[in-house]
Short mmCIF file of C-alpha atoms in Angstrom, two decimals:
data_model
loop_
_atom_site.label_atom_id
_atom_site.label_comp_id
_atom_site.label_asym_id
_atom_site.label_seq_id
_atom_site.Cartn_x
_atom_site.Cartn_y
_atom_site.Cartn_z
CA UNK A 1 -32.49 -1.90 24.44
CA UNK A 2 -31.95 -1.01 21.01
CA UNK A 3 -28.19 -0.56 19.76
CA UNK A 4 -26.25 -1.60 22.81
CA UNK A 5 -23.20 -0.96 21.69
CA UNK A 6 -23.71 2.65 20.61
CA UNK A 7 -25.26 3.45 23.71
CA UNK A 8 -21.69 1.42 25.13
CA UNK A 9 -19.73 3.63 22.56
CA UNK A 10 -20.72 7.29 23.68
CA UNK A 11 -20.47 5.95 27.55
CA UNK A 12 -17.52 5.37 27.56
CA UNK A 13 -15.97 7.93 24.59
CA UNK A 14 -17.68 10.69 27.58
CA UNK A 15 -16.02 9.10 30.34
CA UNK A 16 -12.69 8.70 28.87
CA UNK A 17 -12.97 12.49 27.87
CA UNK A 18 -13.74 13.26 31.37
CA UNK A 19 -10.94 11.36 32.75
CA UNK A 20 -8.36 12.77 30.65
CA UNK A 21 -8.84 16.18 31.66
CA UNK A 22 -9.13 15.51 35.03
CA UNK A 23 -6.17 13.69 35.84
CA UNK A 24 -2.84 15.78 36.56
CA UNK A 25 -0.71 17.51 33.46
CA UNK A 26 2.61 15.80 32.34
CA UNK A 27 5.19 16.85 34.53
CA UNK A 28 7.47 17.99 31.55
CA UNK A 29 5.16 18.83 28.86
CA UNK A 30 1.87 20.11 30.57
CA UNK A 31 -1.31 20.22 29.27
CA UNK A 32 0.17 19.47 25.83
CA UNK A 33 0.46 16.04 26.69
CA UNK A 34 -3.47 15.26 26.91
CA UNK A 35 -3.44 15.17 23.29
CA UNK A 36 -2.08 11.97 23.29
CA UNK A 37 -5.29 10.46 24.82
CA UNK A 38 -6.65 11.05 21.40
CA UNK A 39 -3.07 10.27 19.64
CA UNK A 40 -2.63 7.00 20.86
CA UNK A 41 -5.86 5.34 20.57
CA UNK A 42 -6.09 6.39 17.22
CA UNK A 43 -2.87 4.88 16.47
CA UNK A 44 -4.20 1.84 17.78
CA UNK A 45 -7.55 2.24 16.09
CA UNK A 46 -5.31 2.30 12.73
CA UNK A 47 -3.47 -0.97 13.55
CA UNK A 48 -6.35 -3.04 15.29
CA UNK A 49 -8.97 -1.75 12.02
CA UNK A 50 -5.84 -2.74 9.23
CA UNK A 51 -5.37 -5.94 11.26
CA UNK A 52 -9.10 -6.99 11.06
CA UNK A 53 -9.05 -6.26 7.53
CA UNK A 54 -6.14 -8.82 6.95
CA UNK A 55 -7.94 -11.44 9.13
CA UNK A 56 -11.05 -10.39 7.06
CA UNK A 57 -9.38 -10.55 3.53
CA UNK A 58 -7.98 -13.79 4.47
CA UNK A 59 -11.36 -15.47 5.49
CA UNK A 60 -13.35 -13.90 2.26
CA UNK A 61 -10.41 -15.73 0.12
CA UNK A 62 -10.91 -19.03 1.76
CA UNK A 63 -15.14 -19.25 2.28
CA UNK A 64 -15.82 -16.87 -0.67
CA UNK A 65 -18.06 -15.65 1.82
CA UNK A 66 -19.23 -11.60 1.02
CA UNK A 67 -19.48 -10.83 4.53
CA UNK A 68 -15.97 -11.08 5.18
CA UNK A 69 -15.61 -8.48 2.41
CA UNK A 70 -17.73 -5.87 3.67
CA UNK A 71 -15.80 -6.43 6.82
CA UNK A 72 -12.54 -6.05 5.09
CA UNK A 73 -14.06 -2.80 3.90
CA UNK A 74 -15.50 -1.15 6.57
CA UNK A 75 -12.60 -1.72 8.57
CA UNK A 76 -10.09 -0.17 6.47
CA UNK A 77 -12.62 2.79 6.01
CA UNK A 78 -12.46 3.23 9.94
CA UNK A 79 -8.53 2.50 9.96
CA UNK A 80 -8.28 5.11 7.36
CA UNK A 81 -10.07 8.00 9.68
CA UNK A 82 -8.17 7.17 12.46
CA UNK A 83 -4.39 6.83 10.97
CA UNK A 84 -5.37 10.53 9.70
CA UNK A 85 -6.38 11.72 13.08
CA UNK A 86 -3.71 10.10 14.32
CA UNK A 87 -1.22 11.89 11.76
CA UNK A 88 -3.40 15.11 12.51
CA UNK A 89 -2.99 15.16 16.34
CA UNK A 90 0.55 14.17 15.81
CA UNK A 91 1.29 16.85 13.98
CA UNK A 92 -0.30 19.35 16.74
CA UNK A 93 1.79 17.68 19.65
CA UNK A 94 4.35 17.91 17.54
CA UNK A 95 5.01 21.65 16.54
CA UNK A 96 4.74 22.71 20.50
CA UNK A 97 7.29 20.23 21.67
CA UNK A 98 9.47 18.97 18.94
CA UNK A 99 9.03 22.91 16.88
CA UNK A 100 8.03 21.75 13.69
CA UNK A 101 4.29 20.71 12.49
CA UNK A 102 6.30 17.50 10.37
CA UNK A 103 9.81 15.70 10.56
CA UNK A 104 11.16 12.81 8.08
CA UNK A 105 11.18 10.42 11.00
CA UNK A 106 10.98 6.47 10.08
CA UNK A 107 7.20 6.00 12.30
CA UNK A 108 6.19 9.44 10.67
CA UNK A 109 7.02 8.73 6.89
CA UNK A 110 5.90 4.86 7.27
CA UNK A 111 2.25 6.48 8.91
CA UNK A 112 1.97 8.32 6.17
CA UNK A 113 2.84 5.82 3.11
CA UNK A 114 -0.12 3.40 5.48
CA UNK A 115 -2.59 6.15 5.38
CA UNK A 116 -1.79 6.43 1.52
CA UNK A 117 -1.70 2.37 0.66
CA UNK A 118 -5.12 1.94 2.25
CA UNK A 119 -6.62 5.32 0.86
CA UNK A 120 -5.62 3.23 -2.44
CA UNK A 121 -6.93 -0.32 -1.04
CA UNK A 122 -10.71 1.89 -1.01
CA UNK A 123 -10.06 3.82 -4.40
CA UNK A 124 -9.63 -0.52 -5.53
CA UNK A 125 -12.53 -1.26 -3.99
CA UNK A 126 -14.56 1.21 -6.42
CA UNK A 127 -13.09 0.18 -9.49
CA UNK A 128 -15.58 -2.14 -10.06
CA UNK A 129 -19.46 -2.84 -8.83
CA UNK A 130 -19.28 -6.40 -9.00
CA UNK A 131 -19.03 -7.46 -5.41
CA UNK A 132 -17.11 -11.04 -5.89
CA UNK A 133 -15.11 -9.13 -8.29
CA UNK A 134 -14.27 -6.22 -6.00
CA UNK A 135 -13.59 -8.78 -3.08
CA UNK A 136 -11.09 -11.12 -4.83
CA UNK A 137 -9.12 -7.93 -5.93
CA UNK A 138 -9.54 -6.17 -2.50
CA UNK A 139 -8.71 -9.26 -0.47
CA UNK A 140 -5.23 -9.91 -2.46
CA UNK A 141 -4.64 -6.49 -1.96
CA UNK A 142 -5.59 -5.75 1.83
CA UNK A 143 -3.12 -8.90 2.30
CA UNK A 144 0.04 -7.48 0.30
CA UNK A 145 -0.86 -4.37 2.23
CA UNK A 146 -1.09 -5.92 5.93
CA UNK A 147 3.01 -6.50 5.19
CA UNK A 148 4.03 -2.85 5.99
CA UNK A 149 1.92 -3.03 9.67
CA UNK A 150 4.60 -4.52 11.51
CA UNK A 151 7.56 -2.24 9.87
CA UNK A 152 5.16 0.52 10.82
CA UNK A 153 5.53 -0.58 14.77
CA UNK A 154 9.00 -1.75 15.10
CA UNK A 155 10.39 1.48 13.16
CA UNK A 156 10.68 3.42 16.04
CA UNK A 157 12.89 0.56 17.40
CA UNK A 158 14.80 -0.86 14.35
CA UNK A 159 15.76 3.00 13.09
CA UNK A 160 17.07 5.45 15.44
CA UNK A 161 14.09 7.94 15.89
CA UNK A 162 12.78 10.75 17.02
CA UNK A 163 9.42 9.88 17.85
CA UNK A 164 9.73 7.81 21.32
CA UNK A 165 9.86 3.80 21.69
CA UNK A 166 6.86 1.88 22.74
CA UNK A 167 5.96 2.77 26.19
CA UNK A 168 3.27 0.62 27.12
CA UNK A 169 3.91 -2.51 24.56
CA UNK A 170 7.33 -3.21 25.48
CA UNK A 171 9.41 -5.74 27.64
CA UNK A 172 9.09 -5.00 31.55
CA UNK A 173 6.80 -2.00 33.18
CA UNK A 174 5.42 1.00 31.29
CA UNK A 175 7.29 3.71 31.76
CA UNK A 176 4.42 6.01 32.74
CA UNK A 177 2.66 7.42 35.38
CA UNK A 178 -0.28 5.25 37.24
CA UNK A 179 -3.02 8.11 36.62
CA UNK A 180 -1.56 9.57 33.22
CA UNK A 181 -1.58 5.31 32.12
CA UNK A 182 -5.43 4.97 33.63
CA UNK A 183 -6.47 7.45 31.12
CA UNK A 184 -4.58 6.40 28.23
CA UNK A 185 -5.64 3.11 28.89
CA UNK A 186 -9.76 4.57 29.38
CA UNK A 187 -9.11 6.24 26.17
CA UNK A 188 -7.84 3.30 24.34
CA UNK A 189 -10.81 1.31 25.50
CA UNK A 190 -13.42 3.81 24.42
CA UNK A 191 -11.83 4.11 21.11
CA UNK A 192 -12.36 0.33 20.57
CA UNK A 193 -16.18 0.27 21.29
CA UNK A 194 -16.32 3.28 19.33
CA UNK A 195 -14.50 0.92 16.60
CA UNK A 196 -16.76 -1.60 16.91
CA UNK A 197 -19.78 0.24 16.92
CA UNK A 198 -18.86 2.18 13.65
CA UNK A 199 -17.75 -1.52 12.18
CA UNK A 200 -20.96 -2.95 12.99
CA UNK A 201 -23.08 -0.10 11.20
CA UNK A 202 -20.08 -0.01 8.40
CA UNK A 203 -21.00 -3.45 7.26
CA UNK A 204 -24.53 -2.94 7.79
CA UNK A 205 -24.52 -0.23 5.12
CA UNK A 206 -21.84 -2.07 2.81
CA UNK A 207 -24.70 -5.35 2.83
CA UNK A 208 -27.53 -2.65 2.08
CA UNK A 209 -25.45 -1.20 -0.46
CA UNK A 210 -24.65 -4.68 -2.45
CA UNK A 211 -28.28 -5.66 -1.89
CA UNK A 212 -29.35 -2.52 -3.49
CA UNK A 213 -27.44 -2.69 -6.48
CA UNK A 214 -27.83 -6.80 -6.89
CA UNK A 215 -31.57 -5.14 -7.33
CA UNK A 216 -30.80 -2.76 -9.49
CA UNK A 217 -28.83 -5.32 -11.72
CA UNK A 218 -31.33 -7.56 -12.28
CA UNK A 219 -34.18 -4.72 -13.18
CA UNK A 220 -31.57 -3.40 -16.01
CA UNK A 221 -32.22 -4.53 -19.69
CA UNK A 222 -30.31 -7.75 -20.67
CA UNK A 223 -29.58 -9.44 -23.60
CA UNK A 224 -32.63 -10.96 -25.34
CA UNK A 225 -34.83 -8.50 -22.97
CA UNK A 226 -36.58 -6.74 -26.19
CA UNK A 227 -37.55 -10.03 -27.44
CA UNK A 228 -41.04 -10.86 -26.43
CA UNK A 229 -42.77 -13.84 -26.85
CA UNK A 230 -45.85 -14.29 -29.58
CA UNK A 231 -48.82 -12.76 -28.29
CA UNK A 232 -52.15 -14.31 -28.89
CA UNK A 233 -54.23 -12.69 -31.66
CA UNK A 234 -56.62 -9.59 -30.51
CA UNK A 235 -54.93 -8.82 -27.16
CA UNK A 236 -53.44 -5.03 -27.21
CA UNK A 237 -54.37 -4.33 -30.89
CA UNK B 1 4.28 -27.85 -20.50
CA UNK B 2 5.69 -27.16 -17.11
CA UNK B 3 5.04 -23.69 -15.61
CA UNK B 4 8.89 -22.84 -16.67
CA UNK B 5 8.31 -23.82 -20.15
CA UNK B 6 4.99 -21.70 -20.28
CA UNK B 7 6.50 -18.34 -18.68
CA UNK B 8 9.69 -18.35 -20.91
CA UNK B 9 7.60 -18.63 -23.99
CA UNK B 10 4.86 -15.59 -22.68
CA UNK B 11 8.55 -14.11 -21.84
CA UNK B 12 9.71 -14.12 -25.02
CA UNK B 13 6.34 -13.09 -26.83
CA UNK B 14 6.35 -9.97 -24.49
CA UNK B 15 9.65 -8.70 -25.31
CA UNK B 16 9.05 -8.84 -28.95
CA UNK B 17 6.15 -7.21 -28.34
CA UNK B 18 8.42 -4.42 -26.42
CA UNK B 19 10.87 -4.53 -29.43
CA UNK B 20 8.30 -4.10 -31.82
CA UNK B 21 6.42 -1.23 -29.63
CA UNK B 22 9.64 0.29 -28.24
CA UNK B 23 7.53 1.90 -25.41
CA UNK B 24 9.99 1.80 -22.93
CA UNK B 25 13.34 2.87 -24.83
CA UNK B 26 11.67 5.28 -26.65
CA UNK B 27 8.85 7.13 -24.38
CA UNK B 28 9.24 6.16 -20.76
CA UNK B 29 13.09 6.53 -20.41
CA UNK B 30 13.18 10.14 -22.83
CA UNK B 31 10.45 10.90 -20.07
CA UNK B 32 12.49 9.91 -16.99
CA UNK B 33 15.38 11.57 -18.84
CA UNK B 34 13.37 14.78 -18.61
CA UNK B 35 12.44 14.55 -15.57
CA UNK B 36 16.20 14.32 -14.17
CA UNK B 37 16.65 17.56 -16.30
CA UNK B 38 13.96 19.68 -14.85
CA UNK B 39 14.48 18.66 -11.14
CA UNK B 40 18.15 20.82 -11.24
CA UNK B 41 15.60 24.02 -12.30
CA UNK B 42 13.66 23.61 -9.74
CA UNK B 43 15.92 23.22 -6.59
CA UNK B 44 18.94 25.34 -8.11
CA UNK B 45 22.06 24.89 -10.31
CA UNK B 46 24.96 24.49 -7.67
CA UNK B 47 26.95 21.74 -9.18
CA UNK B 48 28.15 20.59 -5.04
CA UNK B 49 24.34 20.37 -4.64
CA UNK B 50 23.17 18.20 -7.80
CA UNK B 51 26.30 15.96 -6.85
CA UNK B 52 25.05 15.26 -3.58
CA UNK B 53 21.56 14.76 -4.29
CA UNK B 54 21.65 12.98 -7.79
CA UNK B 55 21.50 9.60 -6.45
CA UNK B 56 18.54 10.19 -4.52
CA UNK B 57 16.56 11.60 -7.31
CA UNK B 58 17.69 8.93 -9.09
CA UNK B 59 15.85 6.64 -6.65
CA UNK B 60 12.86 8.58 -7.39
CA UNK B 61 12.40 8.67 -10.72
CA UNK B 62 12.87 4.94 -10.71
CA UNK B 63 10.31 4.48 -8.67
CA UNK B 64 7.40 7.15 -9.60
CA UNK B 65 8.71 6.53 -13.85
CA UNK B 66 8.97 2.69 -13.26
CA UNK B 67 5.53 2.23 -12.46
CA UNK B 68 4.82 3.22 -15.78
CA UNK B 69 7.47 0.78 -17.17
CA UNK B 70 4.92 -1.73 -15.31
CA UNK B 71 2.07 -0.31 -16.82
CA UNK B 72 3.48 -0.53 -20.26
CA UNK B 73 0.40 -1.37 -23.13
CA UNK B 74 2.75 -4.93 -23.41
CA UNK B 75 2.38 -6.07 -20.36
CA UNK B 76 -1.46 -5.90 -20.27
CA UNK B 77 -3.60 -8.55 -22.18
CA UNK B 78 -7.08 -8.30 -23.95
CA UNK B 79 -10.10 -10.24 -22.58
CA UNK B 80 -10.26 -12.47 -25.42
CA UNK B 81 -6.32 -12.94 -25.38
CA UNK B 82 -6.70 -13.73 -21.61
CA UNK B 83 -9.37 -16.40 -22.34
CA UNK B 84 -7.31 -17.92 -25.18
CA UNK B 85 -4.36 -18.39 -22.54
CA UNK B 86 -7.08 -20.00 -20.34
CA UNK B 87 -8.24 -22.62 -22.43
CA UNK B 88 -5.18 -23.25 -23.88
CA UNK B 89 -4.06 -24.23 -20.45
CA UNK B 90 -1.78 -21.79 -19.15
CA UNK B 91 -0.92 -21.51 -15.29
CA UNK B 92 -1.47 -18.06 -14.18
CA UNK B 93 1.41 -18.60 -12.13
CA UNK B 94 3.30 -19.02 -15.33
CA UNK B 95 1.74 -15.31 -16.98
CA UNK B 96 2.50 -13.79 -13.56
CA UNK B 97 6.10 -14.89 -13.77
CA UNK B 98 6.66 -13.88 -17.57
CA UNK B 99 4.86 -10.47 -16.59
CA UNK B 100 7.23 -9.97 -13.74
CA UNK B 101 10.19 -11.04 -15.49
CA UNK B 102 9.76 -8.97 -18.98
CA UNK B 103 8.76 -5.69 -16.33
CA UNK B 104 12.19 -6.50 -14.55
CA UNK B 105 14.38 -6.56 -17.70
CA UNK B 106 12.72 -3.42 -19.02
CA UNK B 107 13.24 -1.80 -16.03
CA UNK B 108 16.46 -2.72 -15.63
CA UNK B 109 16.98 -1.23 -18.67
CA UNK B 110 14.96 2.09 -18.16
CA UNK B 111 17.65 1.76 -14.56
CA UNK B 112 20.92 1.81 -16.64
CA UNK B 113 19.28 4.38 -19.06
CA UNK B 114 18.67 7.01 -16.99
CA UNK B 115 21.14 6.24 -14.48
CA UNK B 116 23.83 7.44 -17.48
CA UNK B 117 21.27 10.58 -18.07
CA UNK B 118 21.83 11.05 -14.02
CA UNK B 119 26.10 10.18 -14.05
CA UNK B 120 26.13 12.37 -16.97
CA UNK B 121 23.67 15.30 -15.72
CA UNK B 122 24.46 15.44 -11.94
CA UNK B 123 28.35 14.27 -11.73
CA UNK B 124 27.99 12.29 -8.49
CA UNK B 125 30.81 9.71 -6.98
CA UNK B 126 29.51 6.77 -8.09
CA UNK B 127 31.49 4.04 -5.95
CA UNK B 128 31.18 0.23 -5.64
CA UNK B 129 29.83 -0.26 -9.57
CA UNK B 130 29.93 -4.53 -8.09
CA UNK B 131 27.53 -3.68 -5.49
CA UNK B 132 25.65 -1.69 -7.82
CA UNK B 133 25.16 -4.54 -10.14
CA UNK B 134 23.84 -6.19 -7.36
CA UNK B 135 21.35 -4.00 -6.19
CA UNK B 136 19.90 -2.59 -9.58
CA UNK B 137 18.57 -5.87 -10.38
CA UNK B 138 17.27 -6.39 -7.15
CA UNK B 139 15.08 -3.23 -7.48
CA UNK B 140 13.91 -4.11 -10.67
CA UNK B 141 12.63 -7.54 -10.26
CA UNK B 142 10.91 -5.23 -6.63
CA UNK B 143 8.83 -3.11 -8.76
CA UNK B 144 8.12 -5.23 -11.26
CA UNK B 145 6.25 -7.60 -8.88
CA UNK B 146 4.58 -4.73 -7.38
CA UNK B 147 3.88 -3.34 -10.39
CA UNK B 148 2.51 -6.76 -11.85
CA UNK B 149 0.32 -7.39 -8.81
CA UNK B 150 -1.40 -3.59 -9.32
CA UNK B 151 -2.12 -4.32 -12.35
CA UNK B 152 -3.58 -7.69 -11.69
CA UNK B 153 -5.76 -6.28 -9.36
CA UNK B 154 -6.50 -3.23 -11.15
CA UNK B 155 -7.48 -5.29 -14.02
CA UNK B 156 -4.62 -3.54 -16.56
CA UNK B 157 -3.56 -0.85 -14.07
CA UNK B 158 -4.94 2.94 -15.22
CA UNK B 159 -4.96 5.98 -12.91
CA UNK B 160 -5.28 3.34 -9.69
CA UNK B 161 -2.32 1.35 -10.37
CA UNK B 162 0.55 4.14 -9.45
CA UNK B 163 -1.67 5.23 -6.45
CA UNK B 164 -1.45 1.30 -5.18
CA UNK B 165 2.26 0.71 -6.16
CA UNK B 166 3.95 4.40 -4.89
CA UNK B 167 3.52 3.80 -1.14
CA UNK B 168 4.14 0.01 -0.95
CA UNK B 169 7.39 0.76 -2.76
CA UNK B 170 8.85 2.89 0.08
CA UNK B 171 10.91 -0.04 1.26
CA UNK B 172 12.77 -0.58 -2.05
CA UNK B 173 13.07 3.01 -2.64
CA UNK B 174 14.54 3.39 1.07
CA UNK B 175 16.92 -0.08 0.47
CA UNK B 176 18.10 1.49 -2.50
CA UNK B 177 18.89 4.99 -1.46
CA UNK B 178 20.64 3.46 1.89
CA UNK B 179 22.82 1.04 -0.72
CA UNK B 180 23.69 3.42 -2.47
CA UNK B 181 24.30 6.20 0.31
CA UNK B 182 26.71 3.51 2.19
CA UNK B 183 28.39 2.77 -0.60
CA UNK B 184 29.26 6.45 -0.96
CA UNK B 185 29.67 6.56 2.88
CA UNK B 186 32.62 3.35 2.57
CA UNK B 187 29.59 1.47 4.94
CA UNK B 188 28.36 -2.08 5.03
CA UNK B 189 25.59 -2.43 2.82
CA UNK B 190 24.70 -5.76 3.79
CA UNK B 191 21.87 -5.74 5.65
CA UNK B 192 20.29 -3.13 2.66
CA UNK B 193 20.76 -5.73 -0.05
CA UNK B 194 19.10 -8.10 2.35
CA UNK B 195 16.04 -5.73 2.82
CA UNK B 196 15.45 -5.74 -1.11
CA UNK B 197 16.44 -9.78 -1.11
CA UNK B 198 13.46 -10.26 1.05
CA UNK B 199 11.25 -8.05 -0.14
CA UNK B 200 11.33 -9.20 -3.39
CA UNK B 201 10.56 -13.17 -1.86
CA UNK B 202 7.56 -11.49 -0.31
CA UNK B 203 6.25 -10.11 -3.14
CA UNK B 204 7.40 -13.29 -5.38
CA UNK B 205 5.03 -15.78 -3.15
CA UNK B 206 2.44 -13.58 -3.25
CA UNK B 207 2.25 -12.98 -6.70
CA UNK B 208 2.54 -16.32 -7.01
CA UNK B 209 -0.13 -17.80 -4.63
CA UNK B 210 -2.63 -14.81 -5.54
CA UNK B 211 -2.27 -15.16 -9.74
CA UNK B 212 -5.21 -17.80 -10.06
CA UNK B 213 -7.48 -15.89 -7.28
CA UNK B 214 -6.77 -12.51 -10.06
CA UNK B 215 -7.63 -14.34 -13.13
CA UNK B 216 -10.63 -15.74 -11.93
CA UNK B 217 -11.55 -11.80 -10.71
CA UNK B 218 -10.29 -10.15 -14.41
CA UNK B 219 -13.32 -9.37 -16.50
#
């Protein structure tokens, strides 16, 4: 069977569609509430994607290896999509339950600053077309970045917020319904196949894409390249 | 030469440089200046208002205008001046440090400037001046690590390096603007000055442990 994990990917995205809008509305906030089957896992998308490109950057600075680069990469490319969708469906949960589209909440205004410090970690990645160049700079970078992650999390418990604690990762039992937590949890595990799907076909273009300009690098014109050797006598005259 | 030795000297040869340029006394604090000037036009002219919200902007302009402080012509290096400090020896550690340290004193210096422009322009309560002596330093040295790292890895900082400093700076910026709200406020600021104590160790080590890794990558 050719690409597995695709195949895996769209399974399960379709079934974790299907089960969240079968199972019941919230109680409180109705059919509102389903759009945190997409919130949530893409909120975890953004932390598990910015997380593999710390373990990534770290790697690629100790083996030197390129691999680990393009993983660092494609990751954050991924985490990037999904910390806007998360933002996006955020903000339309948001204006039918809290009234506004945006609030200056601590987990709101920390999303946002990580959306913008890894839309700058890929504008560093293009500076330069030198790939051991780009991941040296890339890798010190995704690391100093990785330091914000946790604040990100634990705002919503270290500053009083408006945007609700943890409700699954947190001490004791979640503090949600058995069928409403089967589909969160369904969506959550879609979104991760779907993760590592796009990852694997992320660095599969990012290896094309060095290997196309290493090419292109060594058919360009060097120094010394219009110096020919002597030609013997007769030939091309 | 140990590492101390090495970063005081590049310290001292990057403040003359600075005195001699005058980049940051004369362009990038007039420019902050102006910035404090215009922000009163745009949100309105009550005098309760500006009083209240000085401080804050305050905050802001040191952050957005002190990435430019970092940026400063001095405090970037030629590739042949680079490879000159390589073979005579120097620990990057050691250009990191004097980097840091001549961004920090500028900036502390672009902080006290414009801070009179703001006292001066905005009339706030200004309240707990030892605190404040505590905690303007602390943002400096902040930024100027930030700042210093950006430009490391933007190899001399252009368009990229504000874009890469703005956003990780949020937690000085909010440190700050919560020292100086709970000073206002008669509150414990503790725990703030301890937030911009440890961010700056974070960013210290890492500068630190990533300089050689950033020379290696500078063209």
């Amino acid at each position: 069977m050719k690409r597995p994990i695709e195949i895996a990917a769209a399974g399960t995205m379709l079934t974790a569609l299907v089960t969240g809008l079968v199972v019941p509305p919230d109680a409180v906030q109705g059919d509102v509430q389903r759009i945190m089957y997409v919130h949530v896992p893409s909120a975890w998308l953004a932390y598990l994607a910015f997380g593999v490109t710390l373990i990534a950057s770290l790697a690629h600075l100790r083996t030197r290896d390129l691999r680990w680069d393009r993983r660092a990469g494609a990751s954050a490319e991924i985490g990037v999509v999904f910390t806007g969708l998360a933002l996006a469906t955020g903000m339309l949960w948001g204006k039918p339950v809290w009234g506004v589209w945006w609030t200056w909440d601590a987990r709101l205004v920390l999303t946002a600053a990580m959306f913008f410090v890894y839309l700058a970690y890929l504008a560093l990645r293009r500076t330069t077309d030198d790939p051991v160049i780009r991941g040296k700079r890339s890798a010190v970078f995704g690391i100093v970045a990785a330091l914000q992650i946790p604040v990100v999390h634990f705002s919503v418990v270290w500053w009083r917020s408006l945007h609700q604690p943890p409700t699954i990762l947190r001490p004791g039992e979640p503090q949600i319904d058995p069928p409403l937590l089967f589909a969160l949890l369904m969506a959550v595990a879609a979104f991760t196949v779907l993760y590592v799907a796009l990852l694997r076909r992320r660095v599969e273009l990012a290896g094309a894409e060095d290997a196309l300009l290493t090419t292109v690098r060594i058919e360009e014109p060097v120094a010394g390249s219009a110096v020919v050797g002597p030609q013997p006598r007769g030939e091309g005259a | 030469m140990t590492l101390w030795r090495q970063a005081a000297l590049l310290l001292g040869f990057q403040l003359r440089d600075e005195l001699r340029t005058g980049e940051v006394i004369a362009v990038v604090i007039p420019f902050g200046s102006i910035a404090l000037l215009v922000i009163p036009m745009a949100v309105g002219i009550e005098t309760t208002l500006l009083a209240r919200i000085g401080p804050g902007m305050y905050w802001a302009v040191v952050l957005l205008f002190g990435v430019v402080v970092t940026q400063r012509s001095t405090a970037s290096s030629t590739p042949s001046h680079r490879d000159a400090l390589v073979l005579l020896g120097v620990d990057p550690a050691a250009r990191f440090a004097a980097t840091a340290a001549a961004s920090a004193l500028l900036l502390l210096l672009f902080e006290i400037g414009v801070g009179l422009v703001m006292i001066v322009l905005y009339d706030p309560v200004v309240v707990g001046w030892g605190w404040l002596a505590l905690v303007l330093p602390l943002v400096a040295i902040g930024l100027a690590m930030l700042g210093t790292i950006a430009g490391s890895v933007t190899d001399g900082g252009g368009a990229l390096a504000p874009l890469l400093v703005a956003p990780l700076a949020i937690p000085i910026l909010l440190g700050a603007a919560q020292a100086t709200e709970g000073l206002r406020l008669g509150a414990g600021i503790l725990r703030w000055i301890l937030v911009l104590a440890l961010v700056d160790v974070v960013l210290a080590l890492a500068g630190v442990l990533t300089a050689r890794l950033l020379e290696e990558s500078s063209r």
